[in-house]
CSV table of C-alpha atoms in Angstrom, one decimal:
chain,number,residue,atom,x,y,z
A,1,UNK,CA,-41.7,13.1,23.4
A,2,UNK,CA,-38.6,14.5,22.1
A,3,UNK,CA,-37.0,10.6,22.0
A,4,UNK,CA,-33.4,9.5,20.7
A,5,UNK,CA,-31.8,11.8,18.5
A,6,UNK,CA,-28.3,10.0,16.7
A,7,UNK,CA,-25.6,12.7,15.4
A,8,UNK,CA,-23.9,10.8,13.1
A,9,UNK,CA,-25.5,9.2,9.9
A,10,UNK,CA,-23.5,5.9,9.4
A,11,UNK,CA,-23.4,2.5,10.1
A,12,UNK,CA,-23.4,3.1,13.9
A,13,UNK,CA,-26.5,5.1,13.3
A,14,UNK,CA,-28.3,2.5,11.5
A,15,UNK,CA,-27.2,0.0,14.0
A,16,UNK,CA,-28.1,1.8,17.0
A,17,UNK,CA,-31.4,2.7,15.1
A,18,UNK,CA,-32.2,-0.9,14.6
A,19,UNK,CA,-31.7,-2.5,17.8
A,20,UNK,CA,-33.7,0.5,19.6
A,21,UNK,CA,-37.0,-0.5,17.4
A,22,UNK,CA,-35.8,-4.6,17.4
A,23,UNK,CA,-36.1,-4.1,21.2
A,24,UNK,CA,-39.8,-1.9,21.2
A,25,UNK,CA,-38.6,1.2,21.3
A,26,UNK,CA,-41.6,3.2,19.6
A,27,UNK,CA,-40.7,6.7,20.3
A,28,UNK,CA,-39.0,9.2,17.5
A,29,UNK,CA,-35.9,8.5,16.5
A,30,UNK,CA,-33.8,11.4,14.6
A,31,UNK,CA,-30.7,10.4,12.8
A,32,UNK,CA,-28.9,13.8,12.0
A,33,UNK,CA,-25.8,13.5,9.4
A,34,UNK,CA,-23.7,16.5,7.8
A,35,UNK,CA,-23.4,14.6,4.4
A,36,UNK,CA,-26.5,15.0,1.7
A,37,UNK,CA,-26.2,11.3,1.2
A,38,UNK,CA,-28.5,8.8,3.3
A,39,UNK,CA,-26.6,6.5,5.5
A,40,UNK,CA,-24.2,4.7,3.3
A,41,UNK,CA,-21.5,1.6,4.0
A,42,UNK,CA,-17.8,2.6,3.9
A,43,UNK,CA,-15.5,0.2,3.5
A,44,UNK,CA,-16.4,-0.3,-0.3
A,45,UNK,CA,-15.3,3.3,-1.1
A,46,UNK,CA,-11.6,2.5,-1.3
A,47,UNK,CA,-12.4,-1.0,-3.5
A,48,UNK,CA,-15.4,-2.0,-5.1
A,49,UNK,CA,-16.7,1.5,-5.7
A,50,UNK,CA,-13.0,3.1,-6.5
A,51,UNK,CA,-12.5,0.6,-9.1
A,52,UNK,CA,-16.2,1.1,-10.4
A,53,UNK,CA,-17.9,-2.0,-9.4
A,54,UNK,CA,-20.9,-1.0,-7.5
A,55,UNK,CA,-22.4,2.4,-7.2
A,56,UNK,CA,-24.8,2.2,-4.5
A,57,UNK,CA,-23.3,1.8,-1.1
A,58,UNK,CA,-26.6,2.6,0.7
A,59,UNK,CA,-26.6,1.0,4.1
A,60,UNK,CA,-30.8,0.4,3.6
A,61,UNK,CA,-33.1,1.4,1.3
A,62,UNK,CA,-35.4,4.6,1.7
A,63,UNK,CA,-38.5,2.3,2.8
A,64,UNK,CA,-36.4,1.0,6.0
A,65,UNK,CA,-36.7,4.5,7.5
A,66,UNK,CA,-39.7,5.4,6.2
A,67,UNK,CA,-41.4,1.5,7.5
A,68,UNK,CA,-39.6,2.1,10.6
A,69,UNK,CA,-40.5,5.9,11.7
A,70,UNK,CA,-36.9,7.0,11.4
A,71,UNK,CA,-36.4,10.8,10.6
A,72,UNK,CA,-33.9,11.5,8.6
A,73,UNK,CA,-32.0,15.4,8.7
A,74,UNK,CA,-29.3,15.3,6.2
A,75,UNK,CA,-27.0,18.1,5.3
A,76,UNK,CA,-27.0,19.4,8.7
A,77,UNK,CA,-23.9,19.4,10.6
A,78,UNK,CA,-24.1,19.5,14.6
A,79,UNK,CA,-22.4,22.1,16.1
A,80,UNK,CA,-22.8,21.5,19.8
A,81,UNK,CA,-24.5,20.1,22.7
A,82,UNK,CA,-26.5,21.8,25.8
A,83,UNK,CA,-26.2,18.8,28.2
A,84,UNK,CA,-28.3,20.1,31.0
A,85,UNK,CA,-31.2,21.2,28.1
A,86,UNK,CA,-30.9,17.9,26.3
A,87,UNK,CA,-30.6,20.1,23.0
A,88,UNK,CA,-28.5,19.5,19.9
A,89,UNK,CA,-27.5,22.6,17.9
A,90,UNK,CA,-27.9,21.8,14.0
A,91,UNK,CA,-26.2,24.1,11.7
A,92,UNK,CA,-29.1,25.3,10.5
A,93,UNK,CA,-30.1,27.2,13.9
A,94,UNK,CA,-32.7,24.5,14.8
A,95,UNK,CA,-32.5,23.3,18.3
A,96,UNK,CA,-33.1,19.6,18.5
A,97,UNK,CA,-34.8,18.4,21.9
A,98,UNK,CA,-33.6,15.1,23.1
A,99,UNK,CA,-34.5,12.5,25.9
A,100,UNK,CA,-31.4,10.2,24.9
A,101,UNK,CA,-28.6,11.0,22.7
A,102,UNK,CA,-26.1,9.2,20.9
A,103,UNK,CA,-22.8,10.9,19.3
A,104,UNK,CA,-22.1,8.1,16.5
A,105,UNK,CA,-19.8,10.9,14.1
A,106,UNK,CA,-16.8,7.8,13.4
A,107,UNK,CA,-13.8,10.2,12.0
A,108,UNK,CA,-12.3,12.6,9.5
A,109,UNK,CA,-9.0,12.2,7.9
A,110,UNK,CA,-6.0,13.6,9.2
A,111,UNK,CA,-4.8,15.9,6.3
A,112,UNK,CA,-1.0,17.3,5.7
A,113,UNK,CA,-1.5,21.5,5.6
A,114,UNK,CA,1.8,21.9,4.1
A,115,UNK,CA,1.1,20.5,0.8
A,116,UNK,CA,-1.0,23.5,-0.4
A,117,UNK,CA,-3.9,23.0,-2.6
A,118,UNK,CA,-3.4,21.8,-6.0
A,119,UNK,CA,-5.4,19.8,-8.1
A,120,UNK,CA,-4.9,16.0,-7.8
A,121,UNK,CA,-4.4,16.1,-4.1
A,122,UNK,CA,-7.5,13.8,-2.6
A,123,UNK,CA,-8.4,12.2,0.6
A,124,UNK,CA,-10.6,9.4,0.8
A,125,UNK,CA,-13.0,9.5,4.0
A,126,UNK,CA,-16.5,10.5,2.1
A,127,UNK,CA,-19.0,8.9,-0.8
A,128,UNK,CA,-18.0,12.6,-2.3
A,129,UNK,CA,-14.3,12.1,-1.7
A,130,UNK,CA,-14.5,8.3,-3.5
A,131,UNK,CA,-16.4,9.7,-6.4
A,132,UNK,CA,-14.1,12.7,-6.8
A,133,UNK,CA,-11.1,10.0,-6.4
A,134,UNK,CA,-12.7,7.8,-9.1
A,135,UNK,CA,-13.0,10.6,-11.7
A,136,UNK,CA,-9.2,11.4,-11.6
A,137,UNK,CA,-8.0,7.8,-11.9
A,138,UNK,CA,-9.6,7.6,-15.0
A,139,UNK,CA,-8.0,10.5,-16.4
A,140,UNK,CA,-4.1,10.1,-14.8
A,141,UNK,CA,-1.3,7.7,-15.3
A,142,UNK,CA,1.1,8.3,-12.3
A,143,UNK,CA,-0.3,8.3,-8.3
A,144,UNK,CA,1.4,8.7,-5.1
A,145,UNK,CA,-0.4,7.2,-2.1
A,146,UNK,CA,1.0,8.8,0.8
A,147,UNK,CA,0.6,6.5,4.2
A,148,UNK,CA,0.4,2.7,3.9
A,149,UNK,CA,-2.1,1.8,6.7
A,150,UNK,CA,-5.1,0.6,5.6
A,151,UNK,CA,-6.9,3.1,3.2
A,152,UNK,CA,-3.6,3.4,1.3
A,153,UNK,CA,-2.7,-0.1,0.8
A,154,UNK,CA,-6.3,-0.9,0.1
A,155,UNK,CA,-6.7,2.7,-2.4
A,156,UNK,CA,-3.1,1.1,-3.6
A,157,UNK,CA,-4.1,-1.9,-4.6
A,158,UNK,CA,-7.5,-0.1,-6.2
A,159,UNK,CA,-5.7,2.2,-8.7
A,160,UNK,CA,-3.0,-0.8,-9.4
A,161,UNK,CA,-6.5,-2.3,-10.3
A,162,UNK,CA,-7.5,0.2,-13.0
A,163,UNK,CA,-3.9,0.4,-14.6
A,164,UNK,CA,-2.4,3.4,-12.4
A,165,UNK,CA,1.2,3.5,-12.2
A,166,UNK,CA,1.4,3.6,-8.2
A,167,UNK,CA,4.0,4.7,-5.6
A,168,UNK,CA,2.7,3.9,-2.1
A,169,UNK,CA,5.2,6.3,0.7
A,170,UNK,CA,4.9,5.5,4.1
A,171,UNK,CA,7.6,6.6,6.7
A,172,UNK,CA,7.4,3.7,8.7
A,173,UNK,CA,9.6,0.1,7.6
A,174,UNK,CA,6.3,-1.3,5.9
A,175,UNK,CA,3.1,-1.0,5.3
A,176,UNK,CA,1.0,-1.5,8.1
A,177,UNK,CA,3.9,-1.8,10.5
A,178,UNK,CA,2.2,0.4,13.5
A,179,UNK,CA,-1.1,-2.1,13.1
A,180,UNK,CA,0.2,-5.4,12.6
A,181,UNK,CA,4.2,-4.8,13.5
A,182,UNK,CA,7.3,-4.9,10.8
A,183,UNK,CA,6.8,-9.0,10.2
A,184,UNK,CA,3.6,-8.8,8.6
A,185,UNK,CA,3.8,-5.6,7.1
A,186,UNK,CA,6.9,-6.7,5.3
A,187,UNK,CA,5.1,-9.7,3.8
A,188,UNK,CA,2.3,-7.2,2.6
A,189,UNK,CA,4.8,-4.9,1.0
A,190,UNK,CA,6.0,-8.2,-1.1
A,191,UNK,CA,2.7,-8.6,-2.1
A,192,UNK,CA,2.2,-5.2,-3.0
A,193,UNK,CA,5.9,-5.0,-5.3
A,194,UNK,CA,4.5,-8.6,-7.0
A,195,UNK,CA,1.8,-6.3,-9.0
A,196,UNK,CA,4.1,-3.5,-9.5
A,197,UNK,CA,3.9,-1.1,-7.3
A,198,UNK,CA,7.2,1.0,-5.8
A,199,UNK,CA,6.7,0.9,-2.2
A,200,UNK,CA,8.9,3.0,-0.5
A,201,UNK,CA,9.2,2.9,2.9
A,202,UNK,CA,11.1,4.6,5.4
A,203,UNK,CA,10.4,8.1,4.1
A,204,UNK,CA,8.3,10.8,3.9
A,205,UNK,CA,7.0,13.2,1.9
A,206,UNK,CA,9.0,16.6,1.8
A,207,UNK,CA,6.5,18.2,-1.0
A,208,UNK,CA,4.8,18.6,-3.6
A,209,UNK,CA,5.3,20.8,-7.0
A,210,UNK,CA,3.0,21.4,-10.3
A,211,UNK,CA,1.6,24.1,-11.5
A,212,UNK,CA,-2.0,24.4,-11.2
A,213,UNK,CA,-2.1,20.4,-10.6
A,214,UNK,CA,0.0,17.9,-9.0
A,215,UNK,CA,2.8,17.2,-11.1
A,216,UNK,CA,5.8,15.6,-8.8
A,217,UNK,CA,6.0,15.1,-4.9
A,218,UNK,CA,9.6,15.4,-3.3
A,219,UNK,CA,10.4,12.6,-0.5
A,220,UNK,CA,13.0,13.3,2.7
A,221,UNK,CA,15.3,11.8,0.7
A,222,UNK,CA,15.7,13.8,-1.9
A,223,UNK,CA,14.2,11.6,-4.9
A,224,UNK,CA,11.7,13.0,-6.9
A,225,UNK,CA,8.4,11.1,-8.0
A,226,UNK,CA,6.5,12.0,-10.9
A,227,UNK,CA,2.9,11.5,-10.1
A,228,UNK,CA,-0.4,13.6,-11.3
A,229,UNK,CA,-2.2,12.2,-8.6
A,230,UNK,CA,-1.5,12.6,-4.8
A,231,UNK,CA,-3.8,10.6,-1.8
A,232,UNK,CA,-3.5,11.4,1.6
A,233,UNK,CA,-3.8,8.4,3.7
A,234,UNK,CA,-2.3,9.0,6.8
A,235,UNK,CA,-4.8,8.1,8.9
A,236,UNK,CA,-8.1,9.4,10.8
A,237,UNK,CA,-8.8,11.5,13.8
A,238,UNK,CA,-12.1,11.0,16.2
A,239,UNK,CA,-15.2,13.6,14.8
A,240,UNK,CA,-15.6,15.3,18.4
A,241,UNK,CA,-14.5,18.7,17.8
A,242,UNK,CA,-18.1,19.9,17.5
A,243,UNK,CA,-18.3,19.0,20.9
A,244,UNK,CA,-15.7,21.8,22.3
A,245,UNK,CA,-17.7,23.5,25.2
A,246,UNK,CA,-19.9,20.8,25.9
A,247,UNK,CA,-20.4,18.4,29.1
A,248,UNK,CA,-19.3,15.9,27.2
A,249,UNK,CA,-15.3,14.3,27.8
A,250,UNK,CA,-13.1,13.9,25.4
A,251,UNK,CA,-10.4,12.4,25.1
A,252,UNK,CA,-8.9,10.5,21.9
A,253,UNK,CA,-12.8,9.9,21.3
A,254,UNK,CA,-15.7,10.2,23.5
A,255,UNK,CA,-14.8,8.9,26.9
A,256,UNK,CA,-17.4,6.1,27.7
A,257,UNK,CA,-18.0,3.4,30.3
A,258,UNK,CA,-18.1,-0.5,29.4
A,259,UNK,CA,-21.7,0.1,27.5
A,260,UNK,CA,-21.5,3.2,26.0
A,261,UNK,CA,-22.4,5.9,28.8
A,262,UNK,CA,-20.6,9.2,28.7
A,263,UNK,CA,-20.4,11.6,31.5
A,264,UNK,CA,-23.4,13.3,30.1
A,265,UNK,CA,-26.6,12.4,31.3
A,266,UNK,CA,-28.6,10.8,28.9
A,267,UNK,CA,-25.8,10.8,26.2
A,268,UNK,CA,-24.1,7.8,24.6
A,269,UNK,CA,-21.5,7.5,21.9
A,270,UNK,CA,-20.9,4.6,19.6
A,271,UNK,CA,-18.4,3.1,17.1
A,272,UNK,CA,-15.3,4.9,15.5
A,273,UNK,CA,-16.0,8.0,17.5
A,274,UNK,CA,-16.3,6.2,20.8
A,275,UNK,CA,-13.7,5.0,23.6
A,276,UNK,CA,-15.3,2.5,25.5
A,277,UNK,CA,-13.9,0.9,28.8
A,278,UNK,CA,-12.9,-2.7,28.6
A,279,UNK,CA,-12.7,-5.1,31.6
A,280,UNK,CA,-9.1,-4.1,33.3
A,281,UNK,CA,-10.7,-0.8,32.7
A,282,UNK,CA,-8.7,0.5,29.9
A,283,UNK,CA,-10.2,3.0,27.3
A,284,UNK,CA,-10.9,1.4,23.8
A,285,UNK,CA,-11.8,2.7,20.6
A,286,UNK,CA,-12.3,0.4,18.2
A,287,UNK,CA,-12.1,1.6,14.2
A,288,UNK,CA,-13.8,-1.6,12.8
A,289,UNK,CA,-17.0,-2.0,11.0
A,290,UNK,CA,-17.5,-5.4,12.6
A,291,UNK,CA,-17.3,-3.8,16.4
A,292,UNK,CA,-20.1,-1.5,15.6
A,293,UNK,CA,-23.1,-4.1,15.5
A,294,UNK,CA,-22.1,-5.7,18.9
A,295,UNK,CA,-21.9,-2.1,20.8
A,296,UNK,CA,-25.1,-1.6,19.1
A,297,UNK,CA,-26.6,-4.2,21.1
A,298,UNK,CA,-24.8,-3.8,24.2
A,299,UNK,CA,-25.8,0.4,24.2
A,300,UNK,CA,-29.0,-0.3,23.3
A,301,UNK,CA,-29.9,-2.8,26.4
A,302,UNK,CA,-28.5,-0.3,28.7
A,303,UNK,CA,-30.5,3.0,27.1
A,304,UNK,CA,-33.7,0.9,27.5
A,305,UNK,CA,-32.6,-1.1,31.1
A,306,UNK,CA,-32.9,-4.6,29.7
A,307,UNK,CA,-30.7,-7.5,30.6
A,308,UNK,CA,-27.4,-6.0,28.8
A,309,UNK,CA,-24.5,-8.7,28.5
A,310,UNK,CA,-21.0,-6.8,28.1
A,311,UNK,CA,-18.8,-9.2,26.2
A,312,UNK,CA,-15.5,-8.6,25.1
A,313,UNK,CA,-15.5,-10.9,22.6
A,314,UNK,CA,-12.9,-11.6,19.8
A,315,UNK,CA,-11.8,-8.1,17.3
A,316,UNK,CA,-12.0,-9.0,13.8
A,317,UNK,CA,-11.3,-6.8,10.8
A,318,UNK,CA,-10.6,-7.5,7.1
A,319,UNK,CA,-8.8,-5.4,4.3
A,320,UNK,CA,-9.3,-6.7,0.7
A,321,UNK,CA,-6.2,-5.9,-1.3
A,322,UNK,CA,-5.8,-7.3,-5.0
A,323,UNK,CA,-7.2,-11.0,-4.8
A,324,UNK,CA,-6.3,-11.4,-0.7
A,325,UNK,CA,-8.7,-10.8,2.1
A,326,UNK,CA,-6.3,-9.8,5.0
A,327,UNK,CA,-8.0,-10.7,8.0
A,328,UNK,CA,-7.1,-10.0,11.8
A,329,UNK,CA,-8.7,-11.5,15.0
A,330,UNK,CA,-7.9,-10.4,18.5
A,331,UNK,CA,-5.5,-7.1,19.3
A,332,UNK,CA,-2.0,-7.3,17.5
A,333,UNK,CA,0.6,-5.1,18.8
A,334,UNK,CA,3.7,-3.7,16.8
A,335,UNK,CA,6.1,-5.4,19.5
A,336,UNK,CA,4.3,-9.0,19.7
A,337,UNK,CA,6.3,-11.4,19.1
A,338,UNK,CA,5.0,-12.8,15.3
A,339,UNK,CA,5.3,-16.2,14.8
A,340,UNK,CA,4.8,-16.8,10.6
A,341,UNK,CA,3.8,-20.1,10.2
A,342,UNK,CA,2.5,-20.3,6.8
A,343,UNK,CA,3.7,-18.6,3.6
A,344,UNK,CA,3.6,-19.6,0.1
A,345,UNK,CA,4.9,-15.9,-1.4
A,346,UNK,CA,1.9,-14.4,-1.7
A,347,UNK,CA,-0.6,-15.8,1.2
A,348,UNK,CA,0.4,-16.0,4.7
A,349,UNK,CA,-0.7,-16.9,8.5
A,350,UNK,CA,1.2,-15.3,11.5
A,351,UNK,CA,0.3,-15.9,15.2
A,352,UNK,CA,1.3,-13.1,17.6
A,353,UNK,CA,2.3,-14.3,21.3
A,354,UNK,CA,2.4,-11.5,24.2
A,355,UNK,CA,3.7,-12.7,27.6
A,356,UNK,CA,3.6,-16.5,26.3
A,357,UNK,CA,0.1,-15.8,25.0
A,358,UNK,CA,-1.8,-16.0,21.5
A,359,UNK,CA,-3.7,-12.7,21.4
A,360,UNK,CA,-3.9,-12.3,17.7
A,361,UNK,CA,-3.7,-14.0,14.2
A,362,UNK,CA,-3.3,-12.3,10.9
A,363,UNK,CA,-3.8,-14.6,8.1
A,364,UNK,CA,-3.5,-13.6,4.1
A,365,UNK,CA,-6.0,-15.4,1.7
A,366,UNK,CA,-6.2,-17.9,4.4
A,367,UNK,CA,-9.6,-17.5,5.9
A,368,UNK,CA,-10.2,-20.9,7.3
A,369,UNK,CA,-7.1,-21.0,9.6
A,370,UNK,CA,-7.7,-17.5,10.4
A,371,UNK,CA,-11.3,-18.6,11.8
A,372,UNK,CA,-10.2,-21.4,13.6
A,373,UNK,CA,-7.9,-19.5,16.0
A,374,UNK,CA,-10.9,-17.4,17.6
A,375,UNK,CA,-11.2,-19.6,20.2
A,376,UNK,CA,-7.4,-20.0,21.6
A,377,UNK,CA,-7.5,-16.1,21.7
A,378,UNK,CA,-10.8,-16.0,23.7
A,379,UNK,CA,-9.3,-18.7,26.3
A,380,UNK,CA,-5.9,-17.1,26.3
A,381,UNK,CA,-4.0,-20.4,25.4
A,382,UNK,CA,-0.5,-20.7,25.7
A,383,UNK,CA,1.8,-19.9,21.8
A,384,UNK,CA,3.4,-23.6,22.6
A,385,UNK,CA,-0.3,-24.9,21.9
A,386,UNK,CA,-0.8,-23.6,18.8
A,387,UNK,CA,2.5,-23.5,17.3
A,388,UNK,CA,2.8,-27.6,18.7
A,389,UNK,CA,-1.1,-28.6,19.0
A,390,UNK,CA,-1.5,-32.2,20.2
């Protein structure tokens, strides 16, 4: 039996992995990654592990895989998929036989081509990237973070943290402004500026200059920024190019149905790199680490034709910047209406209405009133509720 064969080697993977063997699964399972490193958690590469807290980040320990009969092919990129064969192509010429296959590849940075390739210029997508990242910050006194979305407010707040003189660019009004809309992005430039660093927003970055390392970057408005550091942030793209030629559609991710089913037979895509269907029918794709486990389940059930309950459920994710845990639940759109109904100049709640509607809270070091409004955005109650509870 060829069994399931997972090309991706991160959380999804694990997840996916888990749930298949929680629910008897006892054929092979073959988690294929294109990074050396065993299957390791993100999110601390921009914090704990920038600033040089922790420096294992390993989702489980060898024994998991080894206790569990997982194989592990590392190094190996996938370069395609023969559908009607059930064959992956590895990079090394090996075809892998499947009988199920899930894509779980998340995404890779987008990257600006126009800023050549001096030293000092980073991204910040890979274990490889953070170490390379964490190296230079010990080394420089002046960084640009270019894009103020979540890796560059978080990176930010991490190189404030190890006495880096930062400038964070972003061409939008604030930070985070496409996510959580101007209101809220505002408030987390203010928090930003209160531990010194010059956010400048509404501008982009026209180049960069230095000899053989980054020694200024140019903005569209003509100021000049000294900086021997330079971190791309601007965001991620879906890992599906590999899949060019296949079977498989794509389309801002891998297209799915409500449990994770491409139009492949016998293929299923999870997490970052999937876009799963929702209940009015609209494509998804979810870039959270807390959406991962719940697909896991729901995928899962379906592969093996158990009982499989599709919930929407509530989105939650978090960004920890400085002292604050930024938390969101539900989906917040830049044109909600945001009601701010807490702020003390440093943390902050917001409610955001839509048609009359809560659909989404963002809260600022306030975790408890963040928690609380799960429920109203489940049930769809009405913003008079909760800005006038009874």
């Amino acid at each position: 039996m060829s069994g399931v064969v997972i090309v991706g080697a991160g959380l999804a993977a694990v997840r996916t992995a888990e749930q298949l063997r929680r629910n008897g699964f006892g054929d092979p399972i073959t988690i294929v990654g294109a990074e050396e490193h065993p299957p390791y958690d993100r999110p601390p590469l921009s914090k704990q592990m920038l600033r040089g807290e922790v420096n294992d980040v390993a989702l489980k320990p060898a024994s998991f895989y080894d206790d569990n009969g997982i194989t592990l092919r590392l190094g190996v990129p996938a370069l395609g998929i023969d559908a009607a064969a059930h064959t992956v192509e590895l990079a090394d010429g090996q075809l892998l036989g499947y009988d199920q296959l899930v894509i779980a590849t998340g995404l890779v940075p987008r990257r600006l081509p126009t800023l050549g390739d001096l030293a000092g210029i980073c991204v910040l997508r890979s274990l490889d990237d953070c170490v390379a990242l964490r190296d230079r910050a010990t080394t420089v006194r002046r960084a640009v973070v270019i894009g103020a979305g979540f890796i560059g407010c978080e990176v930010a707040a991490s190189l404030r943290g190890l006495g880096v003189q930062v400038t964070l660019v972003e061409p939008q009004a604030a930070p985070l402004a496409a996510v959580l809309g101007v209101q809220a992005g505002t408030l987390i430039a203010r928090l930003h500026r209160d531990e010194g660093v010059a956010v400048r927003t509404g501008v982009a970055v026209d180049s960069i200059a230095g000899g053989e390392a980054v020694e200024s970057v140019t903005l569209s408005d003509g100021s000049v920024v000294a900086a021997d550091l330079v971190v791309v942030g601007i965001g991620s793209r879906p890992a599906s190019d590999w899949l060019t030629g296949s079977d498989v559609e794509v389309a801002d991710g891998v297209v799915c149905d409500a449990v994770g089913r491409t139009n492949a037979p016998d293929v299923w895509a999870i997490g970052d790199v999937a876009s799963w269907r929702d209940a009015t029918g609209t494509q998804i794709r979810v870039e959270h680490w807390s959406n991962v486990a719940d697909q896991a389940r729901t995928l899962v059930a379906a592969m093996l034709n158990l009982e499989a309950v599709v919930s929407p459920g509530v989105p939650y994710f978090w960004s920890d910047q400085y002292d604050v845990k930024i938390q969101c639940l539900g989906r917040p759109r830049a044109d909600d209406t945001v009601h701010v109904v807490d702020d003390d100049g440093r943390r902050f709640l917001a409610y955001y209405e839509r048609d009359g509607v809560l659909v989404a809270v963002v809260g600022a070091g306030i975790p408890e009133k963040v928690r609380t409004a799960r429920a109203g955005i489940a049930a769809r109650v009405a913003i008079a509720e909760v800005l006038q509870p009874v």
